[in-house]
Coordinates of C-alpha atoms in Angstrom, one line a residue:
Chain A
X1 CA -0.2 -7.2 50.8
X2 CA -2.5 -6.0 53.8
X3 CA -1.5 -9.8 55.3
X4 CA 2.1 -8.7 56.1
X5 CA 2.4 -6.3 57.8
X6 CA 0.1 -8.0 60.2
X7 CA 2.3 -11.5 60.6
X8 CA 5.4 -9.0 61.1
X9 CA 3.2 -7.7 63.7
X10 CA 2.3 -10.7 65.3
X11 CA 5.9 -11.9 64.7
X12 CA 7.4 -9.0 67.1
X13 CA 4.3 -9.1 69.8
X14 CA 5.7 -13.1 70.0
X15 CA 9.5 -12.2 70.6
X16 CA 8.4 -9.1 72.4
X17 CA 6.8 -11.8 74.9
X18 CA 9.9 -14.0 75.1
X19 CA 11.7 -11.0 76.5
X20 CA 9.0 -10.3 78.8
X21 CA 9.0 -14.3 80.2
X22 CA 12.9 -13.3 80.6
X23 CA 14.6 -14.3 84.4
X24 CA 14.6 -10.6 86.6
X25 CA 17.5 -9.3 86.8
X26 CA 16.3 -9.1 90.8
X27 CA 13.4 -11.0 92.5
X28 CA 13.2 -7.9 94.8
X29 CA 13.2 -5.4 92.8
X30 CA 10.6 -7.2 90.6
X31 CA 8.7 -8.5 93.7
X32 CA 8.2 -4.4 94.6
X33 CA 7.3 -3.5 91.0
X34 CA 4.4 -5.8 90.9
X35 CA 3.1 -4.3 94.3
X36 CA 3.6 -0.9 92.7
X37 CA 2.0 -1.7 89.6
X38 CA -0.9 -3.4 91.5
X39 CA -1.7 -0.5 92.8
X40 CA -1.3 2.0 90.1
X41 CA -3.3 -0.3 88.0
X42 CA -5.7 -2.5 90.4
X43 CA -6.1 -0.6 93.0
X44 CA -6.4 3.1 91.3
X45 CA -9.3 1.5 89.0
X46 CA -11.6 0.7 91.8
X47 CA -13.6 4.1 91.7
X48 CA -14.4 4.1 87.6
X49 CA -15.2 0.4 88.3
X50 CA -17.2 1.3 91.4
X51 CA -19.5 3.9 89.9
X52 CA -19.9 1.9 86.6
X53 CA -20.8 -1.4 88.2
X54 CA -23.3 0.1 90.3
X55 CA -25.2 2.4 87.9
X56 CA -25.1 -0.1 85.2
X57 CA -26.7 -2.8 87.3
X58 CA -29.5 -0.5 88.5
X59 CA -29.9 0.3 84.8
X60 CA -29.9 -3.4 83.6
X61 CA -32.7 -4.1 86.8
X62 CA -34.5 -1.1 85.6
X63 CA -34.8 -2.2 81.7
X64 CA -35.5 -5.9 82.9
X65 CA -38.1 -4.8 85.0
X66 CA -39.9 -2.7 82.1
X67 CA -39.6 -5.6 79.5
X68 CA -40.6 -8.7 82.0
X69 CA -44.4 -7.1 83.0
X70 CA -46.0 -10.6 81.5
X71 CA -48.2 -11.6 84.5
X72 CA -47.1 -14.9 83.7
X73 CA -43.2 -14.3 84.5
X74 CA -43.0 -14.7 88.2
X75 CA -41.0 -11.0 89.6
X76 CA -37.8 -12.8 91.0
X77 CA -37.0 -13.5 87.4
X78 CA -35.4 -10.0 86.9
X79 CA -33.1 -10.8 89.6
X80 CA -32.2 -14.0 87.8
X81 CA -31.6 -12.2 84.9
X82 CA -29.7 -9.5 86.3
X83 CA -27.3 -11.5 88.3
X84 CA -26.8 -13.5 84.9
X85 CA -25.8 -10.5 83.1
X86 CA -23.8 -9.1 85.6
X87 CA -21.9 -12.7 86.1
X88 CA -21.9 -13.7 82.7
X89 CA -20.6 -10.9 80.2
X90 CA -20.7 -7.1 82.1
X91 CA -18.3 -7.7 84.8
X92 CA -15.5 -9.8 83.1
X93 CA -16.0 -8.3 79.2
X94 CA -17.3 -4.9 79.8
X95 CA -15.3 -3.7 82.7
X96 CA -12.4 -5.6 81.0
X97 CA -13.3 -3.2 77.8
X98 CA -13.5 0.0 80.2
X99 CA -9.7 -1.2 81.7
X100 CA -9.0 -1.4 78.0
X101 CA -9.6 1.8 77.4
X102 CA -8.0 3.3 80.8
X103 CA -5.5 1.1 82.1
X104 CA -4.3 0.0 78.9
X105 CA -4.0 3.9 77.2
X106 CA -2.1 4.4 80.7
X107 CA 0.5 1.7 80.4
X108 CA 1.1 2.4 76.3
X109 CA 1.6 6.2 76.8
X110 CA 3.9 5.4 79.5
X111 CA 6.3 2.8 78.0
X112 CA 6.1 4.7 74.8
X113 CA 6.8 8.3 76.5
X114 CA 9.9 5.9 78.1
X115 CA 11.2 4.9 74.6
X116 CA 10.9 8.8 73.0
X117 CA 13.0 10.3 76.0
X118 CA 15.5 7.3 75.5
X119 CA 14.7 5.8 79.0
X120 CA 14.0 2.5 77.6
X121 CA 17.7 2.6 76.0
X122 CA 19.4 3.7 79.1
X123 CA 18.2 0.6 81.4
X124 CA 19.0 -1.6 77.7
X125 CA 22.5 0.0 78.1
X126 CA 23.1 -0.8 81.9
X127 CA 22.2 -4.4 80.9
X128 CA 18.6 -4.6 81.9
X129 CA 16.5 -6.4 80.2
X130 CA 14.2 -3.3 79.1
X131 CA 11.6 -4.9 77.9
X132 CA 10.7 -7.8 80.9
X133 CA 11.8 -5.1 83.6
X134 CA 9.1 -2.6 82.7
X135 CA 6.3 -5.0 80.9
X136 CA 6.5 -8.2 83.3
X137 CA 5.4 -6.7 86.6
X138 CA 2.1 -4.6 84.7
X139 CA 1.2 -8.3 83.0
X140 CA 1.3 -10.1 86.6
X141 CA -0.4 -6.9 88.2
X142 CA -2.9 -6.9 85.9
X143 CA -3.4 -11.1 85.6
X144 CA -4.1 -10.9 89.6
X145 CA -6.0 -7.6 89.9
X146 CA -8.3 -7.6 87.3
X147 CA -10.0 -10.8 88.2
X148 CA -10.4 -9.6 92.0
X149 CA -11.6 -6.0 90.2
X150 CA -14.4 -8.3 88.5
X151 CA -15.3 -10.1 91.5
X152 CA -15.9 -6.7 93.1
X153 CA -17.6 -5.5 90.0
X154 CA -20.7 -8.6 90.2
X155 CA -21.0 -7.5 94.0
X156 CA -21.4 -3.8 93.6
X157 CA -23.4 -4.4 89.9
X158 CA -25.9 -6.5 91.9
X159 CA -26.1 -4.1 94.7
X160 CA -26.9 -1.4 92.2
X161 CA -29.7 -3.4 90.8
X162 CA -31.0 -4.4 94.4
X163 CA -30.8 -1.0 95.0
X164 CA -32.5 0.3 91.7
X165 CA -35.1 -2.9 91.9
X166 CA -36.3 -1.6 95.9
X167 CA -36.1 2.0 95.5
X168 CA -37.8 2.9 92.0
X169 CA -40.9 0.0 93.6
X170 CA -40.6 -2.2 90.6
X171 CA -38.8 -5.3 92.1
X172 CA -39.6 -6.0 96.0
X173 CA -36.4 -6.7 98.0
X174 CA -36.7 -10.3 98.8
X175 CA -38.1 -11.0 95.1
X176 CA -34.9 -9.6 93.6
X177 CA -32.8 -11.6 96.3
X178 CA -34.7 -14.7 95.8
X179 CA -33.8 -14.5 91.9
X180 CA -30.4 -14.1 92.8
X181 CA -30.3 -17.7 94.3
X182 CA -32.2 -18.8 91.8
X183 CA -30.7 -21.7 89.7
X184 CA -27.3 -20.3 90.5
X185 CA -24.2 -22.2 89.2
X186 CA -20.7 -21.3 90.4
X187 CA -19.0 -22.4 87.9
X188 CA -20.3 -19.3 86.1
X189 CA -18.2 -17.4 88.7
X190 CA -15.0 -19.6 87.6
X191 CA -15.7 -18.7 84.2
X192 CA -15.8 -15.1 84.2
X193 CA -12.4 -14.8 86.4
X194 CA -10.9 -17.3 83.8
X195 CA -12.0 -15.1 81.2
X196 CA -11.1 -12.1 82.9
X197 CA -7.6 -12.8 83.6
X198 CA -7.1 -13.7 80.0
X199 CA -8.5 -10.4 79.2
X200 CA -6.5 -9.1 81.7
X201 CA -3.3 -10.0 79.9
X202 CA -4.0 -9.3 76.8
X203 CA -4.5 -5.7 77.6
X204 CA -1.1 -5.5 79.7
X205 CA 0.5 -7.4 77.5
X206 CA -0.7 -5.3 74.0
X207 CA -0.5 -2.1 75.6
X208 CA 2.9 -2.9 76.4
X209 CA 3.7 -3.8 73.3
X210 CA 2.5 -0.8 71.5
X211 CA 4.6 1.4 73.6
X212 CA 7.6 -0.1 73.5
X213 CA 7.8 0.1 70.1
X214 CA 6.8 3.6 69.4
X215 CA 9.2 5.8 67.2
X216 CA 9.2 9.7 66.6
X217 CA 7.6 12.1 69.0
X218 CA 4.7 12.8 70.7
X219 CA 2.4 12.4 68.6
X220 CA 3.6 9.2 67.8
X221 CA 3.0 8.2 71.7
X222 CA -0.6 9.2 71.3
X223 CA -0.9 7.0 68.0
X224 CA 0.3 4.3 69.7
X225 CA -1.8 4.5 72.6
X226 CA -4.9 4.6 70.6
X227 CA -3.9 1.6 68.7
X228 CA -3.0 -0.3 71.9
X229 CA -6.7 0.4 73.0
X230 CA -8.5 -0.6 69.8
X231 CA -6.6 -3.4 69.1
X232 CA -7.2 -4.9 73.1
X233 CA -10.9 -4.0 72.8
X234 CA -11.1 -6.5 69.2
X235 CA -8.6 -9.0 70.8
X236 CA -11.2 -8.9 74.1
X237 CA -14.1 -9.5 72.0
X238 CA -12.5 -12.1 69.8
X239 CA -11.2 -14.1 72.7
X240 CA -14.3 -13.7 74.3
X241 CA -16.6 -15.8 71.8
X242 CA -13.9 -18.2 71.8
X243 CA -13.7 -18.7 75.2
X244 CA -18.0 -18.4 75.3
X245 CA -17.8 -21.1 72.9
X246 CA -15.2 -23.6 74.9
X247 CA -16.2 -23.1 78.0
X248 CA -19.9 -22.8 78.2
Chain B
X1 CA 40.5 0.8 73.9
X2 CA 37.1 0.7 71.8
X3 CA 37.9 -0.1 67.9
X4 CA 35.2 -0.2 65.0
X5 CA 36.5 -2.3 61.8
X6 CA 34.9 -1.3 58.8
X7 CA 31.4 -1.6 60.4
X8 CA 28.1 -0.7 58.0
X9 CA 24.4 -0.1 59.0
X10 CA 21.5 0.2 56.9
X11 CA 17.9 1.1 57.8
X12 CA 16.2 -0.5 54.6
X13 CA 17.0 0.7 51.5
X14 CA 19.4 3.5 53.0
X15 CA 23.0 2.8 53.9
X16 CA 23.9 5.6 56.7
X17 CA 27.2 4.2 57.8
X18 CA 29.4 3.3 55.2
X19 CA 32.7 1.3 56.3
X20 CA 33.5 3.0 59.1
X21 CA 37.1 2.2 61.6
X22 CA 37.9 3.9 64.2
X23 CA 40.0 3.3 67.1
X24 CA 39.0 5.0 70.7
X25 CA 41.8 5.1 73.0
X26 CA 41.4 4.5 76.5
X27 CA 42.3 7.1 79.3
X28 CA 41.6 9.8 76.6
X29 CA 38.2 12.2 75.5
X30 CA 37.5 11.1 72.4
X31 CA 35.4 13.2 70.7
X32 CA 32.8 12.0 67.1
X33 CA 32.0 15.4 65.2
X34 CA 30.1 16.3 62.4
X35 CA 26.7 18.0 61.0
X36 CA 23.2 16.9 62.2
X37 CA 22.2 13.7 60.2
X38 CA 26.2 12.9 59.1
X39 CA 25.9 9.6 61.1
X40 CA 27.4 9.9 64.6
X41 CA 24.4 9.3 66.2
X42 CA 24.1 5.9 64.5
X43 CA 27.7 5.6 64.7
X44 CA 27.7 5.8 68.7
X45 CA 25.0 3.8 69.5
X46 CA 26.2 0.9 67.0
X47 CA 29.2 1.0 69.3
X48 CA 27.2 0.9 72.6
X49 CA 25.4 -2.1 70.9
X50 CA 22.1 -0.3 70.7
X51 CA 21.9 -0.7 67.1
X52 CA 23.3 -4.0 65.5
X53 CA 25.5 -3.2 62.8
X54 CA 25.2 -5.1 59.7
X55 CA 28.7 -6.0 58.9
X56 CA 32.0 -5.2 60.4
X57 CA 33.4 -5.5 64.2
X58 CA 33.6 -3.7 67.6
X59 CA 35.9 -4.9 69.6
X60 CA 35.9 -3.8 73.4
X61 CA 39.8 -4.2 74.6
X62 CA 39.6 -7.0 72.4
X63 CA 36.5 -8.4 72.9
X64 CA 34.1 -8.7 70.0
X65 CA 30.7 -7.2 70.4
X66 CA 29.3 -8.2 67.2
X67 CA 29.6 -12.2 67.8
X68 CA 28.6 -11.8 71.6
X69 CA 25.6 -13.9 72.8
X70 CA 22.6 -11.8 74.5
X71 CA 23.6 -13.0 78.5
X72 CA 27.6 -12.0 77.4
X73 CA 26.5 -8.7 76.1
X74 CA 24.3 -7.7 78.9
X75 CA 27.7 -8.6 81.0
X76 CA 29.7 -5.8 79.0
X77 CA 27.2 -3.8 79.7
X78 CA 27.8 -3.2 82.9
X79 CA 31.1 -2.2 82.0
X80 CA 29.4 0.6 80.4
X81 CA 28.4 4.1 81.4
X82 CA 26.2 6.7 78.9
X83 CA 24.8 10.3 79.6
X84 CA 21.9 10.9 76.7
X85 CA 21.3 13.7 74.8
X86 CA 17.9 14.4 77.1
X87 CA 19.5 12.8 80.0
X88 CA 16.9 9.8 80.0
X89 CA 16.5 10.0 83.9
X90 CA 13.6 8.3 84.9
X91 CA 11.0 10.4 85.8
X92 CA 9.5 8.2 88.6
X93 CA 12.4 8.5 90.6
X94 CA 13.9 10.8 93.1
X95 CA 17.7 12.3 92.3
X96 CA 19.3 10.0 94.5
X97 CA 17.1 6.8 93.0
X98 CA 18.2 7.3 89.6
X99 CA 21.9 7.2 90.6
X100 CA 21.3 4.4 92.9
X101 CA 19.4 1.9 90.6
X102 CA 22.1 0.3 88.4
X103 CA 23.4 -0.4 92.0
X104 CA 20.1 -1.7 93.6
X105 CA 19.8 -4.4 90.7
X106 CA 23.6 -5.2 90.0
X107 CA 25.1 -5.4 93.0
X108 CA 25.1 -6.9 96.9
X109 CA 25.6 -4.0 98.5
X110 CA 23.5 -3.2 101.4
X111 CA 21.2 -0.6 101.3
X112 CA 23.7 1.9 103.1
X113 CA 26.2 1.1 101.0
X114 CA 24.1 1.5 97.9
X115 CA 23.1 5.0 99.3
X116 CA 26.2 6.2 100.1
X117 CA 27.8 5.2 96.9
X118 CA 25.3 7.1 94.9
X119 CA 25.8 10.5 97.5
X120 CA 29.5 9.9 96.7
X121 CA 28.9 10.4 93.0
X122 CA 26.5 13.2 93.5
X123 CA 28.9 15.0 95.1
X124 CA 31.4 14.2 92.8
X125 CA 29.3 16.1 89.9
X126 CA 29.0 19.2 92.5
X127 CA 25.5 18.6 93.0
X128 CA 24.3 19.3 96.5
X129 CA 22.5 17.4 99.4
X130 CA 19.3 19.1 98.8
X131 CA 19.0 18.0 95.3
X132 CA 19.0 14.2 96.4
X133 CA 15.1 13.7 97.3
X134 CA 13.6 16.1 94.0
X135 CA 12.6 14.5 90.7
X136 CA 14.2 15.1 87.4
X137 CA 11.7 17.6 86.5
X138 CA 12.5 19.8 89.7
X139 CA 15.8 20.2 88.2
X140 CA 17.4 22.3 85.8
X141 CA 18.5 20.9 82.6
X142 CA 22.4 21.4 83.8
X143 CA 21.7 19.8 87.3
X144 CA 20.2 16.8 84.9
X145 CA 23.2 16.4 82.9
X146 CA 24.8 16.3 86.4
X147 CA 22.6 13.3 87.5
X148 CA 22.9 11.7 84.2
X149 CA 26.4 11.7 84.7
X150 CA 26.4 10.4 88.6
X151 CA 24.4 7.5 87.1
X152 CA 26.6 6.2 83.9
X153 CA 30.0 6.4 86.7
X154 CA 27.5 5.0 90.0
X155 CA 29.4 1.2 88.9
X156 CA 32.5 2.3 87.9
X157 CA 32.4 1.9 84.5
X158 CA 35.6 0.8 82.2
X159 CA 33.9 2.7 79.0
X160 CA 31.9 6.2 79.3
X161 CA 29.4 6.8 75.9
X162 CA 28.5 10.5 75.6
X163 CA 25.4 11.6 73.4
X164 CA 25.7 15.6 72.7
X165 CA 26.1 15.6 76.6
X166 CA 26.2 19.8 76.6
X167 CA 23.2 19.9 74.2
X168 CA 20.3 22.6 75.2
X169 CA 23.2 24.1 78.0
X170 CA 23.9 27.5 78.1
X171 CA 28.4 28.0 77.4
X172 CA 28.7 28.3 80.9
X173 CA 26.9 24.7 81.7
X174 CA 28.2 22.9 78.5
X175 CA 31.4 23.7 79.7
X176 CA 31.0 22.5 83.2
X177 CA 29.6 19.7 81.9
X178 CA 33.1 19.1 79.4
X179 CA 35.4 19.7 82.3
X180 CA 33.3 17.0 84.5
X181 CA 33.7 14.5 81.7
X182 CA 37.2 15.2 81.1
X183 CA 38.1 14.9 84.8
X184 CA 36.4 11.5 85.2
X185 CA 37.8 10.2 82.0
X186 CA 41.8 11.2 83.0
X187 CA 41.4 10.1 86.8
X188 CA 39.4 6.7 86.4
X189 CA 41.4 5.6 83.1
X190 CA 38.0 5.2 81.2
X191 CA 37.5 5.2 77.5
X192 CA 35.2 7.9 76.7
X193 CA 33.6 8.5 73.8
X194 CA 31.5 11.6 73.0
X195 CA 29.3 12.9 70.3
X196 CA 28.9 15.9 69.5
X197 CA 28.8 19.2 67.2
X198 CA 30.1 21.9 70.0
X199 CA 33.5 23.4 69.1
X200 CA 34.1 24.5 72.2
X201 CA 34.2 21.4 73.4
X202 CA 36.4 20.2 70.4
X203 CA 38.9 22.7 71.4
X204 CA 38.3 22.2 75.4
X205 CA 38.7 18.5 75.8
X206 CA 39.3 16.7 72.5
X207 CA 42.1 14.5 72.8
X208 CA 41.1 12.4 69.8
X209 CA 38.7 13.8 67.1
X210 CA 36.9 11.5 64.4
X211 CA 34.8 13.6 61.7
X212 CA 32.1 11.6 60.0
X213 CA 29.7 13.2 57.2
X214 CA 27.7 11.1 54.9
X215 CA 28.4 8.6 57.4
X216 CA 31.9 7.8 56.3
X217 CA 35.0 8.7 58.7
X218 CA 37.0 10.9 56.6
X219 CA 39.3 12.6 59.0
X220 CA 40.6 11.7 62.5
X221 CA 43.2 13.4 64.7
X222 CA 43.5 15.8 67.8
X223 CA 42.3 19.1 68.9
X224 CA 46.3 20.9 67.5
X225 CA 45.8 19.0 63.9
X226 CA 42.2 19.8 63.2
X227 CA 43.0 23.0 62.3
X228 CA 45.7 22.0 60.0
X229 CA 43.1 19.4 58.0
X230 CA 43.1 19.5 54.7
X231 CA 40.1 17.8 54.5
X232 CA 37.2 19.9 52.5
X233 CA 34.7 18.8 54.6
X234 CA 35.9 19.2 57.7
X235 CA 36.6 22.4 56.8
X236 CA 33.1 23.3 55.6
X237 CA 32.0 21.8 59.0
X238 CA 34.8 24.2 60.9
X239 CA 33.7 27.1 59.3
X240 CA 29.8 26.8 59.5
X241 CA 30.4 25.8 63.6
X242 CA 33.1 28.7 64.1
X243 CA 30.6 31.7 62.2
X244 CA 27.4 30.3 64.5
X245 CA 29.4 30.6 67.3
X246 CA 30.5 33.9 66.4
X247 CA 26.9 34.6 65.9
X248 CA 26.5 33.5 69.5
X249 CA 24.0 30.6 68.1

């Protein structure tokens, strides 16, 4: 049956987790590992989220400025609109999505090239626990990273549409800035770093569980890593109306 | 003293170690030979504990690995050393990090003492100062047997575990590499235990020889007897190994 090999799956991803929540084997050594991984995986990602943020929020001002030309919809409504967007679903699902797809492949091929040259089972054979020692310190980097990495998203996103809004002439400066205050609730803000560092730990967390349980060569590696990617992009989404649903 | 009673393993449907005891005597090389996919592979890391074995025991002077706890196995562990076939070195470290890491998260010893610990064992395997700050792929694949070796003896270990450790060497290396081995087993008192299908070093350093095919144990002894076997198999083995070696393969 298609259903089993899928609770199997689940099954190992749950004890794969209970090792991870393992006691380090040193707080130090742990302690620098997160700071390492922080910046391999936070810090490293600000340029791709940098240049995405900004061009799609010029794009998203731009679109809204061509569809909203009813005489009747005052002009500060397309920044409403765009700082909505931006808030609401680009900067915590779709840069969460473009992590997916970089951050995630990164940690899977890594792990999993660990496990193929037997690295993995030479810290399992000096009595490390393999699996918290290399997986824990990616989950916390990316839990406390990826929300600050969305934060900076909604600022350069809105920039880029200030930007767009000013320099193409279709939405005056203080129109597009007087939208932006407009009817603005912070708890929206709360809500997309909530989501976001649930998003944020399912990718580290998947990822890392893809590649630490590749076999063969390779190849194999590469499989893994695609997998890792598509399955944290569906598990995004999915958690993503849920949360939607709950929360707003 | 390492002993395996009548330990099996399957991976599904296939059975690929069939009853297997052993007994691996401590102070001495012993050696695990046979043909590529005869079991010893599976046979060495079910001793290590890599692999759980499905029935049978493994006792470590005594102490029984099967019916350990997790916490009690992860002590024994750091009673025990292994050099991998591909050396397993981690990549993101320098020379003189790999060797120093089963220090820097087992033990309380200051940083300096950590350091010079590792140097100590560096220049125990003949590698040289200059080699300490390069990563593992700087480094030849002899210099990373070396390594590999610095780090499974970096604690001291009461058991060394040896996975083809001259694999991919060149004569010259591979023997190095025996000699090393041999010379930390006989002056630390260590049980060592390698795998692999070189005669030379079956003939170099085997003190205690078990042949496995088919994954059964069907003939143990020492380098003087092993020619003397009677045992068709072993023979067949022999004589394939001895003509590629002729062949200079």
């Amino acid at each position: 049956m298609i259903v089993d090999p899928g609770i199997g799956m689940i099954g190992r991803y749950c004890r794969f987790m209970y090792l991870v929540m393992g006691r380090p084997e040193k707080w130090g050594v742990f302690g620098r590992r997160i700071l390492q991984e922080t910046y391999k995986l936070g810090v490293d990602s600000l340029g791709i989220v940098t240049l995405i943020s900004f061009f799609v929020g010029a794009v998203v001002t731009i679109q809204l400025a061509n569809n909203l030309d009813n005489p009747f919809i005052p002009t500060y409504t397309i920044g409403f609109a765009a700082r909505e967007t931006i808030v609401l679903e680009f900067s915590s699902t779709i840069v969460c999505l473009i992590l997916a797809g970089k951050v995630g492949s990164n940690i899977s091929s890594e792990i999993g090239t660990m496990r193929i040259t037997e690295q993995i089972d030479a810290l399992d054979i000096m009595g490390i626990n393999s699996a918290a020692y290399l997986a824990a310190p990616k989950v916390v980097a990316m839990v406390v990273s990826v929300p600050l990495l969305v934060m900076y998203s909604m600022c350069v996103g809105i920039i880029g549409g200030w930007v767009s809004g000013f320099m193409t002439g279709m939405v005056p400066s203080d129109e597009f800035i007087r939208g932006l205050h407009f009817m603005f609730k912070p708890y929206y803000i709360f809500y997309s770093i909530f989501k976001s560092s649930l998003f944020a730990f399912i990718i580290a967390s998947v990822s890392s569980f893809f590649g630490y349980y590749v076999h063969g060569g390779a190849l194999d590696v590469g499989r893994a890593s695609t997998k890792s990617v598509v399955v944290s992009c569906v598990m995004v989404l999915m958690v993503n109306l849920i949360v939607t649903q709950l929360l707003l | 003293m390492i002993e395996a009673r009548e330990i099996s393993k399957s991976f599904g449907e296939k059975t690929v170690m069939h009853s297997v005891s052993a007994t691996f005597e401590t102070g001495k090389t012993n050696l695990i030979i046979g043909k590529s996919g005869s079991g010893k592979t599976v046979l060495l890391k079910s001793l290590v504990g890599l692999y759980d074995v499905d029935r049978g025991a493994i006792l470590y002077d005594g102490r029984d690995v099967t019916r350990m706890g997790r916490h009690a196995r992860q002590q024994l562990r750091q009673e025990i050393g292994m050099i991998f076939q591909g050396s397993a070195l981690f990549d993101y470290m320098t020379v003189l990090e790999n060797v120093r890491f089963p220090l820097d998260m087992f033990t309380t010893l200051s940083a300096g003492e950590r350091r010079k610990r590792a140097q100590q064992c560096l220049r125990r395997v003949n590698l040289e100062a200059q080699a300490d700050n390069l990563y593992p792929a700087e480094i030849s694949g002899g210099m990373q047997k070396r390594v590999a070796i610095a780090r499974a003896i970096v604690q001291n270990p009461r058991y060394l575990f040896c996975d083809e450790p001259n694999s991919g060497l060149d004569p010259t290396t591979a023997g190095v590499i025996d000699s090393l081995i041999s010379e930390i087993t006989h002056e630390s008192g260590i049980t060592t235990i390698i795998n692999t299908h070189d005669m030379n070093s079956v003939f170099t350093i085997g003190e205690h020889i078990a042949f496995i095919s088919g994954g059964r144990k069907l003939w143990d002894g020492d380098k003087e007897t092993i020619l003397k076997s009677d045992c068709p198999d072993l023979q067949s083995f022999m004589e394939s190994a001895v003509r590629l070696m002729s062949l200079g393969k």
